[in-house]
PDB file of C-alpha atoms in Angstrom:
ATOM      1  CA  ALA A 175      10.860  -0.450   6.590  1.00 37.00           C
ATOM      2  CA  MET A 176       7.822  -2.451   5.618  1.00 40.00           C
ATOM      3  CA  SER A 177       5.188   0.066   6.715  1.00 40.00           C
ATOM      4  CA  THR A 178       6.457   2.797   4.381  1.00 46.00           C
ATOM      5  CA  GLU A 179       5.674   0.612   1.374  1.00 63.00           C
ATOM      6  CA  VAL A 180       1.994   0.247   2.235  1.00 60.00           C
ATOM      7  CA  HIS A 181      -0.345   2.973   0.973  1.00 60.00           C
ATOM      8  CA  PRO A 182      -1.624   4.975   3.970  1.00 59.00           C
ATOM      9  CA  ALA A 183      -5.270   4.471   2.967  1.00 53.00           C
ATOM     10  CA  SER A 184      -4.625   0.741   2.859  1.00 51.00           C
ATOM     11  CA  ALA A 185      -2.767   0.722   6.189  1.00 52.00           C
ATOM     12  CA  ALA A 186      -5.518   2.717   7.935  1.00 52.00           C
ATOM     13  CA  GLY A 187      -8.492   1.031   6.316  1.00 49.00           C
ATOM     14  CA  PHE A 188      -7.297  -2.568   6.510  1.00 51.00           C
ATOM     15  CA  ASN A 189      -5.902  -2.704  10.051  1.00 54.00           C
ATOM     16  CA  THR A 190      -9.366  -2.102  11.514  1.00 53.00           C
ATOM     17  CA  GLY A 191     -12.375  -4.382  11.398  1.00 58.00           C
ATOM     18  CA  THR A 192     -10.775  -7.438   9.824  1.00 65.00           C
ATOM     19  CA  ASP A 193     -13.591  -9.715  11.014  1.00 69.00           C
ATOM     20  CA  LEU A 194     -16.177  -7.609   9.170  1.00 71.00           C
ATOM     21  CA  TYR A 195     -13.812  -7.577   6.173  1.00 59.00           C
ATOM     22  CA  GLU A 196     -13.569 -11.350   6.216  1.00 68.00           C
ATOM     23  CA  ALA A 197     -17.339 -11.749   6.500  1.00 72.00           C
ATOM     24  CA  SER A 198     -18.302  -9.074   3.951  1.00 75.00           C
ATOM     25  CA  ARG A 199     -15.878  -9.403   1.067  1.00 78.00           C
ATOM     26  CA  PRO A 200     -16.941 -11.641  -1.808  1.00 85.00           C
ATOM     27  CA  GLY A 201     -15.051 -14.820  -2.605  1.00 88.00           C
ATOM     28  CA  TYR A 202     -14.108 -15.980  -6.111  1.00 93.00           C
ATOM     29  CA  SER A 203     -15.876 -18.387  -8.437  1.00 93.00           C
ATOM     30  CA  GLU A 204     -14.238 -21.762  -8.924  1.00 94.00           C
ATOM     31  CA  GLN A 205     -14.368 -21.095 -12.668  1.00 96.00           C
ATOM     32  CA  SER A 206     -12.210 -17.959 -12.380  1.00 97.00           C
ATOM     33  CA  VAL A 207      -9.697 -19.663 -10.067  1.00 97.00           C
ATOM     34  CA  ARG A 208      -9.440 -22.724 -12.317  1.00 97.00           C
ATOM     35  CA  HIS A 209      -8.819 -20.413 -15.278  1.00 97.00           C
ATOM     36  CA  ILE A 210      -5.777 -18.934 -13.516  1.00 98.00           C
ATOM     37  CA  LEU A 211      -4.410 -22.321 -12.456  1.00 97.00           C
ATOM     38  CA  GLU A 212      -4.839 -23.789 -15.936  1.00 97.00           C
ATOM     39  CA  ALA A 213      -3.237 -20.762 -17.616  1.00 96.00           C
ATOM     40  CA  ALA A 214      -0.288 -21.149 -15.224  1.00 96.00           C
ATOM     41  CA  SER A 215      -0.115 -24.964 -15.645  1.00 95.00           C
ATOM     42  CA  ILE A 216      -0.670 -25.580 -11.915  1.00 95.00           C
ATOM     43  CA  SER A 217      -2.117 -28.919 -10.799  1.00 89.00           C
ATOM     44  CA  GLN A 218      -3.350 -29.962  -7.372  1.00 83.00           C
ATOM     45  CA  GLU A 219      -0.023 -31.559  -6.466  1.00 86.00           C
ATOM     46  CA  ALA A 220       2.496 -29.604  -8.556  1.00 89.00           C
ATOM     47  CA  GLY A 221       3.299 -25.904  -8.532  1.00 95.00           C
ATOM     48  CA  LEU A 222       3.967 -23.431  -5.741  1.00 97.00           C
ATOM     49  CA  VAL A 223       1.383 -20.627  -5.574  1.00 98.00           C
ATOM     50  CA  VAL A 224       1.841 -17.269  -3.808  1.00 98.00           C
ATOM     51  CA  ASP A 225      -1.196 -15.216  -2.756  1.00 98.00           C
ATOM     52  CA  LEU A 226       0.315 -11.696  -2.643  1.00 97.00           C
ATOM     53  CA  GLY A 227      -1.603  -9.163  -0.568  1.00 95.00           C
ATOM     54  CA  ALA A 228      -3.559 -12.103   0.824  1.00 96.00           C
ATOM     55  CA  GLY A 229      -5.544 -10.080   3.357  1.00 92.00           C
ATOM     56  CA  THR A 230      -7.703 -12.371   5.471  1.00 90.00           C
ATOM     57  CA  GLY A 231      -7.372 -15.121   2.855  1.00 94.00           C
ATOM     58  CA  LYS A 232     -10.425 -14.696   0.626  1.00 91.00           C
ATOM     59  CA  PHE A 233      -8.496 -15.907  -2.431  1.00 96.00           C
ATOM     60  CA  THR A 234      -6.572 -18.547  -0.458  1.00 97.00           C
ATOM     61  CA  ALA A 235      -9.963 -20.005   0.540  1.00 95.00           C
ATOM     62  CA  SER A 236     -10.789 -20.351  -3.164  1.00 95.00           C
ATOM     63  CA  LEU A 237      -7.481 -22.135  -3.807  1.00 95.00           C
ATOM     64  CA  LYS A 238      -8.169 -24.752  -1.148  1.00 92.00           C
ATOM     65  CA  GLY A 239      -9.306 -27.954  -2.765  1.00 90.00           C
ATOM     66  CA  LEU A 240      -7.628 -26.993  -6.043  1.00 95.00           C
ATOM     67  CA  VAL A 241      -4.057 -26.669  -4.715  1.00 96.00           C
ATOM     68  CA  ALA A 242      -2.472 -28.693  -1.890  1.00 95.00           C
ATOM     69  CA  PRO A 243      -2.154 -26.505   1.253  1.00 96.00           C
ATOM     70  CA  GLN A 244       1.602 -27.040   1.477  1.00 96.00           C
ATOM     71  CA  ASN A 245       1.889 -25.536  -2.031  1.00 97.00           C
ATOM     72  CA  ILE A 246       0.321 -22.197  -1.006  1.00 98.00           C
ATOM     73  CA  ILE A 247       2.237 -19.270   0.512  1.00 98.00           C
ATOM     74  CA  ALA A 248       0.321 -16.148   1.574  1.00 98.00           C
ATOM     75  CA  VAL A 249       2.136 -12.809   1.761  1.00 98.00           C
ATOM     76  CA  GLU A 250       0.461  -9.921   3.601  1.00 96.00           C
ATOM     77  CA  PRO A 251       1.876  -6.676   5.106  1.00 93.00           C
ATOM     78  CA  SER A 252      -0.903  -6.033   7.660  1.00 91.00           C
ATOM     79  CA  ALA A 253      -0.462  -7.749  11.040  1.00 93.00           C
ATOM     80  CA  ALA A 254      -4.223  -7.585  11.745  1.00 90.00           C
ATOM     81  CA  MET A 255      -4.978  -9.266   8.421  1.00 90.00           C
ATOM     82  CA  ARG A 256      -2.350 -11.968   9.076  1.00 95.00           C
ATOM     83  CA  ASP A 257      -3.890 -12.698  12.487  1.00 93.00           C
ATOM     84  CA  THR A 258      -7.332 -13.204  10.931  1.00 90.00           C
ATOM     85  CA  PHE A 259      -5.762 -15.262   8.135  1.00 95.00           C
ATOM     86  CA  ALA A 260      -4.066 -17.574  10.669  1.00 95.00           C
ATOM     87  CA  LYS A 261      -7.386 -18.220  12.432  1.00 93.00           C
ATOM     88  CA  LYS A 262      -9.173 -19.028   9.151  1.00 93.00           C
ATOM     89  CA  HIS A 263      -6.432 -20.960   7.378  1.00 95.00           C
ATOM     90  CA  ALA A 264      -4.440 -22.972   9.896  1.00 93.00           C
ATOM     91  CA  GLY A 265      -1.794 -25.011   8.125  1.00 94.00           C
ATOM     92  CA  ILE A 266      -1.193 -22.482   5.329  1.00 97.00           C
ATOM     93  CA  LYS A 267       1.983 -20.465   5.558  1.00 97.00           C
ATOM     94  CA  CYS A 268       1.392 -16.704   5.862  1.00 97.00           C
ATOM     95  CA  VAL A 269       4.393 -14.369   5.940  1.00 98.00           C
ATOM     96  CA  GLU A 270       4.971 -10.639   6.208  1.00 97.00           C
ATOM     97  CA  GLY A 271       5.929  -8.986   2.934  1.00 97.00           C
ATOM     98  CA  THR A 272       4.991  -6.494   0.233  1.00 95.00           C
ATOM     99  CA  GLY A 273       5.043  -6.378  -3.554  1.00 95.00           C
ATOM    100  CA  ALA A 274       8.423  -4.664  -3.389  1.00 95.00           C
ATOM    101  CA  HIS A 275       9.889  -7.104  -0.839  1.00 97.00           C
ATOM    102  CA  LEU A 276       8.873 -10.742  -1.089  1.00 98.00           C
ATOM    103  CA  PRO A 277      10.507 -12.980   1.538  1.00 97.00           C
ATOM    104  CA  LEU A 278      11.091 -15.664  -1.102  1.00 98.00           C
ATOM    105  CA  ALA A 279      14.111 -17.018  -2.946  1.00 98.00           C
ATOM    106  CA  ASP A 280      14.918 -16.318  -6.607  1.00 98.00           C
ATOM    107  CA  ASP A 281      13.252 -18.699  -9.096  1.00 98.00           C
ATOM    108  CA  SER A 282      11.319 -20.473  -6.330  1.00 98.00           C
ATOM    109  CA  VAL A 283       7.594 -20.254  -7.218  1.00 98.00           C
ATOM    110  CA  ASP A 284       5.346 -21.069 -10.180  1.00 98.00           C
ATOM    111  CA  LEU A 285       2.495 -18.610  -9.809  1.00 98.00           C
ATOM    112  CA  VAL A 286       1.989 -15.300  -8.017  1.00 98.00           C
ATOM    113  CA  VAL A 287      -1.616 -14.089  -7.709  1.00 98.00           C
ATOM    114  CA  CYS A 288      -2.791 -10.653  -6.546  1.00 97.00           C
ATOM    115  CA  ALA A 289      -6.471 -10.823  -5.664  1.00 95.00           C
ATOM    116  CA  GLN A 290      -8.255  -7.496  -5.177  1.00 90.00           C
ATOM    117  CA  ALA A 291      -4.862  -5.998  -4.307  1.00 88.00           C
ATOM    118  CA  PHE A 292      -2.507  -5.127  -7.169  1.00 92.00           C
ATOM    119  CA  HIS A 293      -3.833  -1.556  -7.598  1.00 86.00           C
ATOM    120  CA  TRP A 294      -2.254  -0.733  -4.200  1.00 84.00           C
ATOM    121  CA  PHE A 295       1.272  -1.551  -5.413  1.00 91.00           C
ATOM    122  CA  ALA A 296       1.108  -1.394  -9.217  1.00 93.00           C
ATOM    123  CA  THR A 297       4.720  -0.419  -9.856  1.00 95.00           C
ATOM    124  CA  LEU A 298       7.568  -1.617 -12.039  1.00 97.00           C
ATOM    125  CA  GLU A 299       9.393  -2.426  -8.779  1.00 97.00           C
ATOM    126  CA  THR A 300       6.635  -4.924  -7.906  1.00 97.00           C
ATOM    127  CA  LEU A 301       6.787  -6.524 -11.358  1.00 98.00           C
ATOM    128  CA  GLN A 302      10.551  -6.936 -11.101  1.00 98.00           C
ATOM    129  CA  GLU A 303      10.282  -8.420  -7.610  1.00 98.00           C
ATOM    130  CA  VAL A 304       7.550 -10.847  -8.715  1.00 98.00           C
ATOM    131  CA  GLY A 305       9.683 -11.708 -11.739  1.00 98.00           C
ATOM    132  CA  ARG A 306      12.631 -12.417  -9.429  1.00 98.00           C
ATOM    133  CA  VAL A 307      10.800 -15.051  -7.360  1.00 98.00           C
ATOM    134  CA  LEU A 308       9.075 -16.745 -10.306  1.00 98.00           C
ATOM    135  CA  ARG A 309      10.684 -19.629 -12.147  1.00 97.00           C
ATOM    136  CA  ALA A 310      11.344 -19.160 -15.880  1.00 96.00           C
ATOM    137  CA  THR A 311       8.032 -20.881 -16.694  1.00 95.00           C
ATOM    138  CA  GLY A 312       6.177 -18.938 -13.996  1.00 97.00           C
ATOM    139  CA  SER A 313       3.005 -16.865 -14.317  1.00 98.00           C
ATOM    140  CA  PHE A 314       1.664 -13.717 -12.678  1.00 98.00           C
ATOM    141  CA  ALA A 315      -2.110 -13.288 -12.290  1.00 98.00           C
ATOM    142  CA  LEU A 316      -4.340 -10.421 -11.175  1.00 97.00           C
ATOM    143  CA  ILE A 317      -7.982 -10.865 -10.199  1.00 96.00           C
ATOM    144  CA  TRP A 318     -10.607  -8.328  -9.141  1.00 94.00           C
ATOM    145  CA  ASN A 319     -14.288  -8.585  -8.331  1.00 93.00           C
ATOM    146  CA  ASN A 320     -15.972  -5.446  -9.700  1.00 92.00           C
ATOM    147  CA  ARG A 321     -19.524  -4.566  -8.807  1.00 93.00           C
ATOM    148  CA  ASP A 322     -21.543  -5.021 -12.012  1.00 96.00           C
ATOM    149  CA  THR A 323     -22.655  -1.494 -12.883  1.00 96.00           C
ATOM    150  CA  ARG A 324     -24.646  -2.733 -15.900  1.00 97.00           C
ATOM    151  CA  VAL A 325     -27.294  -3.415 -13.222  1.00 98.00           C
ATOM    152  CA  ASP A 326     -29.129  -0.140 -12.578  1.00 98.00           C
ATOM    153  CA  TRP A 327     -29.245  -0.150  -8.758  1.00 98.00           C
ATOM    154  CA  VAL A 328     -25.565  -1.115  -8.631  1.00 98.00           C
ATOM    155  CA  ARG A 329     -24.749   1.773 -10.982  1.00 97.00           C
ATOM    156  CA  GLN A 330     -26.640   4.157  -8.669  1.00 98.00           C
ATOM    157  CA  LEU A 331     -24.824   2.767  -5.622  1.00 97.00           C
ATOM    158  CA  GLU A 332     -21.468   3.165  -7.370  1.00 95.00           C
ATOM    159  CA  ASP A 333     -21.973   6.638  -8.851  1.00 95.00           C
ATOM    160  CA  GLY A 334     -24.063   8.149  -6.069  1.00 96.00           C
ATOM    161  CA  ILE A 335     -22.437   6.722  -2.960  1.00 96.00           C
ATOM    162  CA  ILE A 336     -19.179   4.803  -3.503  1.00 94.00           C
ATOM    163  CA  SER A 337     -17.193   6.761  -6.109  1.00 92.00           C
ATOM    164  CA  PRO A 338     -17.472  10.134  -4.287  1.00 93.00           C
ATOM    165  CA  LEU A 339     -15.870   8.500  -1.207  1.00 91.00           C
ATOM    166  CA  TYR A 340     -12.581   8.032  -3.074  1.00 87.00           C
ATOM    167  CA  PRO A 341     -10.160  10.956  -2.980  1.00 85.00           C
ATOM    168  CA  PRO A 342      -8.160  11.153  -6.235  1.00 84.00           C
ATOM    169  CA  GLU A 343      -4.934   9.982  -4.572  1.00 82.00           C
ATOM    170  CA  VAL A 344      -6.356   6.625  -3.454  1.00 76.00           C
ATOM    171  CA  PRO A 345      -5.624   4.053  -6.179  1.00 71.00           C
ATOM    172  CA  ARG A 346      -8.537   2.161  -7.716  1.00 74.00           C
ATOM    173  CA  GLN A 347      -8.262  -0.677 -10.171  1.00 70.00           C
ATOM    174  CA  GLN A 348     -11.166   0.821 -12.145  1.00 69.00           C
ATOM    175  CA  THR A 349      -8.893   3.612 -13.455  1.00 73.00           C
ATOM    176  CA  GLU A 350      -6.799   1.014 -15.358  1.00 84.00           C
ATOM    177  CA  GLN A 351      -3.593   2.673 -14.112  1.00 88.00           C
ATOM    178  CA  PHE A 352      -2.393  -0.721 -12.910  1.00 91.00           C
ATOM    179  CA  ARG A 353      -1.600  -1.526 -16.576  1.00 93.00           C
ATOM    180  CA  GLN A 354       1.139   1.104 -16.850  1.00 94.00           C
ATOM    181  CA  PRO A 355       4.096  -0.861 -15.422  1.00 96.00           C
ATOM    182  CA  PHE A 356       3.349  -3.774 -17.772  1.00 96.00           C
ATOM    183  CA  ALA A 357       3.900  -1.434 -20.726  1.00 95.00           C
ATOM    184  CA  SER A 358       7.473  -0.690 -19.616  1.00 96.00           C
ATOM    185  CA  ALA A 359      10.341  -2.240 -21.569  1.00 96.00           C
ATOM    186  CA  GLN A 360      11.771  -3.237 -18.172  1.00 97.00           C
ATOM    187  CA  SER A 361       8.727  -5.345 -17.307  1.00 98.00           C
ATOM    188  CA  PRO A 362       9.708  -9.019 -17.035  1.00 98.00           C
ATOM    189  CA  PHE A 363       6.285 -10.089 -18.314  1.00 98.00           C
ATOM    190  CA  SER A 364       4.532 -10.702 -21.611  1.00 96.00           C
ATOM    191  CA  ALA A 365       1.258  -8.904 -22.372  1.00 94.00           C
ATOM    192  CA  LEU A 366      -1.669  -9.311 -19.971  1.00 96.00           C
ATOM    193  CA  GLN A 367      -4.376 -11.691 -21.198  1.00 97.00           C
ATOM    194  CA  GLU A 368      -7.809 -10.730 -19.840  1.00 97.00           C
ATOM    195  CA  GLN A 369     -10.862 -12.906 -19.167  1.00 97.00           C
ATOM    196  CA  THR A 370     -14.091 -12.004 -17.370  1.00 97.00           C
ATOM    197  CA  PHE A 371     -16.449 -14.143 -15.300  1.00 97.00           C
ATOM    198  CA  GLY A 372     -19.769 -13.486 -13.566  1.00 95.00           C
ATOM    199  CA  TYR A 373     -20.209 -13.852  -9.810  1.00 94.00           C
ATOM    200  CA  VAL A 374     -22.891 -13.016  -7.244  1.00 95.00           C
ATOM    201  CA  GLN A 375     -22.642 -12.414  -3.520  1.00 93.00           C
ATOM    202  CA  ALA A 376     -25.730 -13.357  -1.509  1.00 94.00           C
ATOM    203  CA  GLY A 377     -26.827 -11.859   1.804  1.00 94.00           C
ATOM    204  CA  GLY A 378     -29.457  -9.173   1.267  1.00 96.00           C
ATOM    205  CA  ALA A 379     -29.290  -5.466   2.024  1.00 96.00           C
ATOM    206  CA  GLU A 380     -27.112  -5.978   5.121  1.00 95.00           C
ATOM    207  CA  MET A 381     -24.433  -7.651   2.966  1.00 94.00           C
ATOM    208  CA  VAL A 382     -24.472  -4.702   0.525  1.00 96.00           C
ATOM    209  CA  VAL A 383     -24.051  -2.240   3.401  1.00 95.00           C
ATOM    210  CA  ASN A 384     -21.217  -4.231   4.975  1.00 91.00           C
ATOM    211  CA  ARG A 385     -19.453  -4.634   1.642  1.00 89.00           C
ATOM    212  CA  VAL A 386     -19.306  -0.827   1.354  1.00 92.00           C
ATOM    213  CA  LEU A 387     -18.289  -0.412   5.011  1.00 91.00           C
ATOM    214  CA  THR A 388     -15.200  -2.588   4.358  1.00 84.00           C
ATOM    215  CA  LEU A 389     -13.914  -0.368   1.544  1.00 83.00           C
ATOM    216  CA  SER A 390     -10.549   1.077   2.592  1.00 78.00           C
ATOM    217  CA  VAL A 391     -11.918   4.630   2.319  1.00 85.00           C
ATOM    218  CA  VAL A 392     -14.854   3.864   4.637  1.00 89.00           C
ATOM    219  CA  ALA A 393     -13.366   1.457   7.197  1.00 84.00           C
ATOM    220  CA  ASP A 394     -11.271   4.145   8.905  1.00 83.00           C
ATOM    221  CA  LYS A 395     -14.021   6.793   9.046  1.00 89.00           C
ATOM    222  CA  PRO A 396     -15.649   7.733  12.385  1.00 92.00           C
ATOM    223  CA  ALA A 397     -18.694   5.707  13.445  1.00 92.00           C
ATOM    224  CA  ALA A 398     -21.089   8.624  12.830  1.00 95.00           C
ATOM    225  CA  GLN A 399     -19.959   8.934   9.209  1.00 94.00           C
ATOM    226  CA  GLN A 400     -20.198   5.186   8.702  1.00 94.00           C
ATOM    227  CA  ALA A 401     -23.746   5.262  10.084  1.00 95.00           C
ATOM    228  CA  GLU A 402     -24.650   8.017   7.629  1.00 96.00           C
ATOM    229  CA  ILE A 403     -23.244   5.998   4.696  1.00 95.00           C
ATOM    230  CA  ARG A 404     -25.199   2.952   5.902  1.00 95.00           C
ATOM    231  CA  GLU A 405     -28.429   4.984   5.931  1.00 97.00           C
ATOM    232  CA  ARG A 406     -27.810   6.346   2.431  1.00 97.00           C
ATOM    233  CA  ILE A 407     -27.306   2.824   1.067  1.00 97.00           C
ATOM    234  CA  LEU A 408     -30.429   1.515   2.800  1.00 97.00           C
ATOM    235  CA  ALA A 409     -32.437   4.497   1.505  1.00 98.00           C
ATOM    236  CA  LEU A 410     -31.369   3.658  -2.067  1.00 98.00           C
ATOM    237  CA  LEU A 411     -32.203  -0.044  -1.630  1.00 98.00           C
ATOM    238  CA  ARG A 412     -35.597   0.700  -0.054  1.00 98.00           C
ATOM    239  CA  ALA A 413     -36.511   3.082  -2.869  1.00 98.00           C
ATOM    240  CA  HIS A 414     -35.213   1.366  -5.998  1.00 98.00           C
ATOM    241  CA  PRO A 415     -37.881  -0.690  -7.816  1.00 98.00           C
ATOM    242  CA  ASP A 416     -35.437  -3.561  -8.430  1.00 98.00           C
ATOM    243  CA  THR A 417     -34.422  -3.899  -4.776  1.00 98.00           C
ATOM    244  CA  ARG A 418     -37.204  -2.615  -2.497  1.00 98.00           C
ATOM    245  CA  ASP A 419     -39.244  -5.836  -2.592  1.00 98.00           C
ATOM    246  CA  ARG A 420     -36.308  -8.158  -2.006  1.00 97.00           C
ATOM    247  CA  LEU A 421     -34.196  -6.518   0.684  1.00 97.00           C
ATOM    248  CA  HIS A 422     -33.582  -9.852   2.433  1.00 96.00           C
ATOM    249  CA  THR A 423     -32.834 -11.896  -0.680  1.00 97.00           C
ATOM    250  CA  LEU A 424     -30.806  -9.327  -2.581  1.00 96.00           C
ATOM    251  CA  VAL A 425     -27.629 -10.496  -4.303  1.00 96.00           C
ATOM    252  CA  LEU A 426     -24.799  -8.193  -5.358  1.00 96.00           C
ATOM    253  CA  PRO A 427     -23.642  -9.004  -8.917  1.00 96.00           C
ATOM    254  CA  TYR A 428     -19.983  -8.797  -9.908  1.00 95.00           C
ATOM    255  CA  VAL A 429     -17.877  -8.986 -13.027  1.00 95.00           C
ATOM    256  CA  THR A 430     -14.669 -10.780 -12.100  1.00 96.00           C
ATOM    257  CA  ARG A 431     -11.729  -9.588 -14.177  1.00 96.00           C
ATOM    258  CA  VAL A 432      -8.783 -11.958 -14.482  1.00 97.00           C
ATOM    259  CA  PHE A 433      -5.419 -11.091 -16.047  1.00 97.00           C
ATOM    260  CA  VAL A 434      -2.635 -13.610 -16.583  1.00 98.00           C
ATOM    261  CA  CYS A 435       0.844 -13.126 -18.012  1.00 98.00           C
ATOM    262  CA  ARG A 436       4.017 -15.174 -18.238  1.00 97.00           C
ATOM    263  CA  LYS A 437       7.642 -14.277 -17.823  1.00 95.00           C
ATOM    264  CA  LYS A 438       9.297 -13.105 -21.031  1.00 93.00           C
ATOM    265  CA  THR A 439      11.544 -15.781 -22.474  1.00 83.00           C
TER     266      THR A 439
END
């Protein structure tokens, strides 16, 4: 059934604390969202868009105003995430589904977007299922916000605190393994076209802490361990020369990576 298709780290980490997740995850710049819509030839009134692995609707929120609400369908396997989504985005359809099983008809949509999600289900099976529901002219887009490790304190946060939290079996987009299924001859898609955009998330030291606490590998840890991680982050921010004098005004910089491809003709 559905639950067997969801990575256990995702199922455990994303069924808890969805309100903190909603509040602490970054959104997406209008520039990056417009890039996807333009590449996929979607206008405000024309084109059906699927937000696959929609979570609490962070990407859906960025679509609002650019795409009519009746032209958006969110697909999300986690019941807790769907409940939060429904509270935030009344009037937008949100259905249960996974990358391998989309509850949509063949040739029925114009764009499928995976925001901060595709690394959890980066398989040829997903590509074929997305290809099935897309019209012949349809597009598939992937978007991730990556913490910008060109900034020294962010690099220290990433290398010293975040990366060691990930066991090798938990998929991360940063490993680039998500590209593998696209290289298959059976992939229904043309080559991925990549663009990058800058983005910042405001909110000071507390925002940085909460962003880390909503990582899948942290969200399901016991409270004592979470408290220890919180203290380690705050210790770094209080000590680093670029952050210690602006703990309340700190912004977390991101590089947003966007990939778009079309169905092979």
